[in-house]
Amino acid sequence: MEPRILVVDDSPFIHELVKDILTKEGYKVERAMNGHEAMVSIGENPPSLVLLDIIMPEMSGYQVCRLIRSDDRLKDLPIVMMTAKDTQKDRFWGLEVGADAYITKPIEEKDLLDTLSSLLEETRVPAVPVSREELTSETLKGRADDILERKLMELTIISEVGKLSSHLDRPDVLLQNTLQLISKVIDFDLGAILLAFQGSRTKTVAIRSRNVPLKLSKKQLIRKGSETLSSERGCPVNEITSLDTELVEDSEIQGRASRKAVGSELVVILSSSGRVLGNIMLHSHRSNFFIADDRALINMIGSQLSVLLDNLRLLRERDDQLADLELENSRVEAILRNIGEGVIVTDWSYRIIHANPLTHQLLGIEDDELVGQVLFDHIPKERFSILEEQRIGQANPQWSIRFLSKRGETPLLASVAVVDEEDEQTLGLIILLRDVTSERELDRLKNKFLENVSNHLRNPLTSLKGFSELLREEVYSGAQPRQKEYMDAIDVESGKLSEIVDDLLSLTRIELADYRFSPETFSLPDALLTSIVNNQNAAQAREIALKADVQDNMPKAFADRDSVIDITNRLISNAIKFSPSKTVVTIGAKVKKREGTDSQLEVFVRDEGPGVAKDRRDTIFEKYQSHHIFTDDGADSVGLGLPICRKLVEMNGGQIELISEAQKGSTFLFTLPVSSESP
């Protein structure tokens, strides 16, 4: 059956144009000159689709559309609005009154055909004819007036409910005033609104009695509301009934009228944002009293009230969170005020946002002066930035800085931690400050003591080694085997002790800032070759091969050359000492490039030994660690060589680290700055 299209337009030209376009495509076209003719034609013989002009005599297209949509028999009929005014307002109102689509004049053939084809393909409930008595001018005008009055009432009610937002701070008053508003538009004998936010410890119930009292107690009413609410939420009813009840009552009933049984009730659920908030319950002693219009009005009021209640919920959650935050802030403030260390918190731009009283005392600054200042006004930026750059790319980097306060000349230790988000953006820094005057003095005395002890040991050791060498020259060849064993032991042990004394002296000189440190530009491969030559005899004695792996065209380094040779000497010596015979120790260097920072030179010493135990890797660069730091049955070590290496590397502006795996060897790596003279 060919689709029937009703064109409603008072222009003959538009009708002929549309008819010519549609008949070629197999549509049957009918015409109505005005809104009344259109309603009669639609009611008596519903078409497949209506093309409806907006501006027409007697009845506008908006009114016709509302009449169609308000009639259950015709409401699914496809409607396309036509107008010569292509404004946003026309489009809005055309769709607001219920049109399915909107096309403008002059009509484009393709747009018209595409729109009709799309709408006619949709599955819809077929329209049902309307009796002629319902299509008279008076009847249609009355229906249009009713729709208009209904819309005005809806807008008025929405406006009145909106005014109740001033009571968001008092839920009991909000619910009570809502019941008063409902009583103005719907007649009932007993009304109640129950509100219970999820997670709340109380429920609020407003009750309003009017007309005649009912045989329904407050307890029964609250119980019914709680059961309805628990059913909607899918939770046990005692979860609602066990809440404390905040009750507000209002009554218009005077005297002692006889109670009547409940004849009918109307219940509407209050929900918003997917949450069931409560319900509205209206009761009457008359049977079948509440009609569909009453439910529609209560649904509309309930919808607006739900929005207000959801806002109330959000406000309460905000207030609770602010209260919790304020309490937590008070606790943190109390902790920070009484903590035994200075605390500085900065934002991402290194501006100080918090500093406790002890921080002001340590830095010699009056209270509250630090907040808002830049961190580097009080902590040397050059020390800070070097350490920071070395840790770019690490997760949650932490490090320590030693410096003197600018005003008090107090030696301070700053422990720095970076606060990062999941998206790798830095939120700020947390810094703990500590006065290390006493620790510094103790370190100075300890190092001075070690230096004195070492110096006093060095002369006797020198004499001992000299006499040992004289004995070997004069009597070794004619000595008995046992005597030779004793002389060999004296020579070996005095050599070990001399090495320990040299390490102690080197470490104390570094820590007492007595180390002769002279940075210069030099060839790193040449320095590594010197270290390899220095250790060649020891490697051959243990049948270990030393292999060089240096990147071509290496830029020059800028560091203290003697200290770099000392570092590599110690690392190569350790690798030889703790590697099995007939293995390889590799000494290499390469350029290390990192995004956002300058390039560095990286030196590495790799062995094929047993590796470093996992529980010892974190402390391997600390002083006086176990003499079996590498293995459980290997060679002895006092634990000074690697701490000396770390100190020397840091003095050169680099960083040292260990990569090791059990039974797969160890690799020690350290970085050095590239000389600015390099190409």
JSON list of N, CA, C and O in Angstrom, two decimals, residues 369-393:
[
{"chain": "A", "resi": 369, "resn": "GLU", "atom": "N", "xyz": [56.68, 33.88, 57.30]},
{"chain": "A", "resi": 369, "resn": "GLU", "atom": "CA", "xyz": [57.33, 34.57, 56.19]},
{"chain": "A", "resi": 369, "resn": "GLU", "atom": "C", "xyz": [57.67, 33.63, 55.04]},
{"chain": "A", "resi": 369, "resn": "GLU", "atom": "O", "xyz": [57.82, 34.06, 53.90]},
{"chain": "A", "resi": 370, "resn": "LEU", "atom": "N", "xyz": [57.77, 32.32, 55.31]},
{"chain": "A", "resi": 370, "resn": "LEU", "atom": "CA", "xyz": [58.17, 31.38, 54.27]},
{"chain": "A", "resi": 370, "resn": "LEU", "atom": "C", "xyz": [57.06, 31.08, 53.28]},
{"chain": "A", "resi": 370, "resn": "LEU", "atom": "O", "xyz": [57.31, 30.86, 52.09]},
{"chain": "A", "resi": 371, "resn": "VAL", "atom": "N", "xyz": [55.81, 31.03, 53.75]},
{"chain": "A", "resi": 371, "resn": "VAL", "atom": "CA", "xyz": [54.70, 30.67, 52.88]},
{"chain": "A", "resi": 371, "resn": "VAL", "atom": "C", "xyz": [54.57, 31.68, 51.74]},
{"chain": "A", "resi": 371, "resn": "VAL", "atom": "O", "xyz": [54.53, 32.89, 51.96]},
{"chain": "A", "resi": 372, "resn": "GLY", "atom": "N", "xyz": [54.55, 31.16, 50.52]},
{"chain": "A", "resi": 372, "resn": "GLY", "atom": "CA", "xyz": [54.45, 32.01, 49.34]},
{"chain": "A", "resi": 372, "resn": "GLY", "atom": "C", "xyz": [55.79, 32.31, 48.69]},
{"chain": "A", "resi": 372, "resn": "GLY", "atom": "O", "xyz": [55.84, 32.79, 47.56]},
{"chain": "A", "resi": 373, "resn": "GLN", "atom": "N", "xyz": [56.89, 32.02, 49.39]},
{"chain": "A", "resi": 373, "resn": "GLN", "atom": "CA", "xyz": [58.21, 32.26, 48.82]},
{"chain": "A", "resi": 373, "resn": "GLN", "atom": "C", "xyz": [58.67, 31.06, 47.99]},
{"chain": "A", "resi": 373, "resn": "GLN", "atom": "O", "xyz": [58.16, 29.96, 48.13]},
{"chain": "A", "resi": 374, "resn": "VAL", "atom": "N", "xyz": [59.69, 31.29, 47.16]},
{"chain": "A", "resi": 374, "resn": "VAL", "atom": "CA", "xyz": [60.25, 30.23, 46.32]},
{"chain": "A", "resi": 374, "resn": "VAL", "atom": "C", "xyz": [61.27, 29.46, 47.15]},
{"chain": "A", "resi": 374, "resn": "VAL", "atom": "O", "xyz": [62.08, 30.04, 47.89]},
{"chain": "A", "resi": 375, "resn": "LEU", "atom": "N", "xyz": [61.25, 28.14, 47.04]},
{"chain": "A", "resi": 375, "resn": "LEU", "atom": "CA", "xyz": [62.12, 27.28, 47.83]},
{"chain": "A", "resi": 375, "resn": "LEU", "atom": "C", "xyz": [63.59, 27.65, 47.68]},
{"chain": "A", "resi": 375, "resn": "LEU", "atom": "O", "xyz": [64.35, 27.66, 48.67]},
{"chain": "A", "resi": 376, "resn": "PHE", "atom": "N", "xyz": [64.01, 27.99, 46.44]},
{"chain": "A", "resi": 376, "resn": "PHE", "atom": "CA", "xyz": [65.43, 28.19, 46.19]},
{"chain": "A", "resi": 376, "resn": "PHE", "atom": "C", "xyz": [65.95, 29.51, 46.76]},
{"chain": "A", "resi": 376, "resn": "PHE", "atom": "O", "xyz": [67.14, 29.79, 46.68]},
{"chain": "A", "resi": 377, "resn": "ASP", "atom": "N", "xyz": [65.07, 30.31, 47.35]},
{"chain": "A", "resi": 377, "resn": "ASP", "atom": "CA", "xyz": [65.54, 31.48, 48.08]},
{"chain": "A", "resi": 377, "resn": "ASP", "atom": "C", "xyz": [66.18, 31.07, 49.40]},
{"chain": "A", "resi": 377, "resn": "ASP", "atom": "O", "xyz": [66.87, 31.89, 50.03]},
{"chain": "A", "resi": 378, "resn": "HIS", "atom": "N", "xyz": [65.98, 29.82, 49.81]},
{"chain": "A", "resi": 378, "resn": "HIS", "atom": "CA", "xyz": [66.47, 29.38, 51.12]},
{"chain": "A", "resi": 378, "resn": "HIS", "atom": "C", "xyz": [67.29, 28.10, 51.06]},
{"chain": "A", "resi": 378, "resn": "HIS", "atom": "O", "xyz": [67.99, 27.77, 52.01]},
{"chain": "A", "resi": 379, "resn": "ILE", "atom": "N", "xyz": [67.18, 27.35, 49.97]},
{"chain": "A", "resi": 379, "resn": "ILE", "atom": "CA", "xyz": [67.99, 26.15, 49.77]},
{"chain": "A", "resi": 379, "resn": "ILE", "atom": "C", "xyz": [68.76, 26.33, 48.47]},
{"chain": "A", "resi": 379, "resn": "ILE", "atom": "O", "xyz": [68.16, 26.66, 47.44]},
{"chain": "A", "resi": 380, "resn": "PRO", "atom": "N", "xyz": [70.09, 26.15, 48.48]},
{"chain": "A", "resi": 380, "resn": "PRO", "atom": "CA", "xyz": [70.89, 26.40, 47.26]},
{"chain": "A", "resi": 380, "resn": "PRO", "atom": "C", "xyz": [70.36, 25.63, 46.06]},
{"chain": "A", "resi": 380, "resn": "PRO", "atom": "O", "xyz": [70.29, 24.40, 46.08]},
{"chain": "A", "resi": 381, "resn": "LYS", "atom": "N", "xyz": [70.00, 26.35, 45.01]},
{"chain": "A", "resi": 381, "resn": "LYS", "atom": "CA", "xyz": [69.41, 25.72, 43.83]},
{"chain": "A", "resi": 381, "resn": "LYS", "atom": "C", "xyz": [70.40, 24.84, 43.10]},
{"chain": "A", "resi": 381, "resn": "LYS", "atom": "O", "xyz": [70.03, 23.79, 42.57]},
{"chain": "A", "resi": 382, "resn": "GLU", "atom": "N", "xyz": [71.71, 25.25, 43.08]},
{"chain": "A", "resi": 382, "resn": "GLU", "atom": "CA", "xyz": [72.67, 24.46, 42.33]},
{"chain": "A", "resi": 382, "resn": "GLU", "atom": "C", "xyz": [72.83, 23.07, 42.92]},
{"chain": "A", "resi": 382, "resn": "GLU", "atom": "O", "xyz": [72.94, 22.07, 42.19]},
{"chain": "A", "resi": 383, "resn": "ARG", "atom": "N", "xyz": [72.81, 22.96, 44.26]},
{"chain": "A", "resi": 383, "resn": "ARG", "atom": "CA", "xyz": [72.90, 21.63, 44.87]},
{"chain": "A", "resi": 383, "resn": "ARG", "atom": "C", "xyz": [71.64, 20.84, 44.60]},
{"chain": "A", "resi": 383, "resn": "ARG", "atom": "O", "xyz": [71.66, 19.65, 44.32]},
{"chain": "A", "resi": 384, "resn": "PHE", "atom": "N", "xyz": [70.52, 21.53, 44.69]},
{"chain": "A", "resi": 384, "resn": "PHE", "atom": "CA", "xyz": [69.22, 20.88, 44.55]},
{"chain": "A", "resi": 384, "resn": "PHE", "atom": "C", "xyz": [69.00, 20.39, 43.13]},
{"chain": "A", "resi": 384, "resn": "PHE", "atom": "O", "xyz": [68.60, 19.24, 42.90]},
{"chain": "A", "resi": 385, "resn": "SER", "atom": "N", "xyz": [69.27, 21.23, 42.14]},
{"chain": "A", "resi": 385, "resn": "SER", "atom": "CA", "xyz": [68.93, 20.90, 40.76]},
{"chain": "A", "resi": 385, "resn": "SER", "atom": "C", "xyz": [69.78, 19.75, 40.22]},
{"chain": "A", "resi": 385, "resn": "SER", "atom": "O", "xyz": [69.30, 18.93, 39.46]},
{"chain": "A", "resi": 386, "resn": "ILE", "atom": "N", "xyz": [71.07, 19.69, 40.63]},
{"chain": "A", "resi": 386, "resn": "ILE", "atom": "CA", "xyz": [71.91, 18.60, 40.15]},
{"chain": "A", "resi": 386, "resn": "ILE", "atom": "C", "xyz": [71.35, 17.26, 40.61]},
{"chain": "A", "resi": 386, "resn": "ILE", "atom": "O", "xyz": [71.19, 16.32, 39.83]},
{"chain": "A", "resi": 387, "resn": "LEU", "atom": "N", "xyz": [71.00, 17.20, 41.89]},
{"chain": "A", "resi": 387, "resn": "LEU", "atom": "CA", "xyz": [70.46, 15.95, 42.41]},
{"chain": "A", "resi": 387, "resn": "LEU", "atom": "C", "xyz": [69.11, 15.63, 41.78]},
{"chain": "A", "resi": 387, "resn": "LEU", "atom": "O", "xyz": [68.79, 14.48, 41.50]},
{"chain": "A", "resi": 388, "resn": "GLU", "atom": "N", "xyz": [68.32, 16.66, 41.52]},
{"chain": "A", "resi": 388, "resn": "GLU", "atom": "CA", "xyz": [67.01, 16.45, 40.93]},
{"chain": "A", "resi": 388, "resn": "GLU", "atom": "C", "xyz": [67.14, 15.89, 39.51]},
{"chain": "A", "resi": 388, "resn": "GLU", "atom": "O", "xyz": [66.47, 14.93, 39.14]},
{"chain": "A", "resi": 389, "resn": "GLU", "atom": "N", "xyz": [68.05, 16.47, 38.70]},
{"chain": "A", "resi": 389, "resn": "GLU", "atom": "CA", "xyz": [68.21, 16.02, 37.32]},
{"chain": "A", "resi": 389, "resn": "GLU", "atom": "C", "xyz": [68.69, 14.58, 37.25]},
{"chain": "A", "resi": 389, "resn": "GLU", "atom": "O", "xyz": [68.33, 13.83, 36.34]},
{"chain": "A", "resi": 390, "resn": "GLN", "atom": "N", "xyz": [69.49, 14.17, 38.24]},
{"chain": "A", "resi": 390, "resn": "GLN", "atom": "CA", "xyz": [69.99, 12.80, 38.22]},
{"chain": "A", "resi": 390, "resn": "GLN", "atom": "C", "xyz": [68.88, 11.78, 38.45]},
{"chain": "A", "resi": 390, "resn": "GLN", "atom": "O", "xyz": [69.06, 10.61, 38.17]},
{"chain": "A", "resi": 391, "resn": "ARG", "atom": "N", "xyz": [67.75, 12.25, 38.95]},
{"chain": "A", "resi": 391, "resn": "ARG", "atom": "CA", "xyz": [66.67, 11.32, 39.28]},
{"chain": "A", "resi": 391, "resn": "ARG", "atom": "C", "xyz": [65.47, 11.45, 38.36]},
{"chain": "A", "resi": 391, "resn": "ARG", "atom": "O", "xyz": [64.40, 10.96, 38.66]},
{"chain": "A", "resi": 392, "resn": "ILE", "atom": "N", "xyz": [65.64, 12.18, 37.26]},
{"chain": "A", "resi": 392, "resn": "ILE", "atom": "CA", "xyz": [64.54, 12.28, 36.30]},
{"chain": "A", "resi": 392, "resn": "ILE", "atom": "C", "xyz": [64.25, 10.89, 35.74]},
{"chain": "A", "resi": 392, "resn": "ILE", "atom": "O", "xyz": [65.14, 10.16, 35.33]},
{"chain": "A", "resi": 393, "resn": "GLY", "atom": "N", "xyz": [62.97, 10.53, 35.71]},
{"chain": "A", "resi": 393, "resn": "GLY", "atom": "CA", "xyz": [62.58, 9.22, 35.20]},
{"chain": "A", "resi": 393, "resn": "GLY", "atom": "C", "xyz": [62.38, 8.19, 36.30]},
{"chain": "A", "resi": 393, "resn": "GLY", "atom": "O", "xyz": [61.77, 7.16, 36.07]}
]
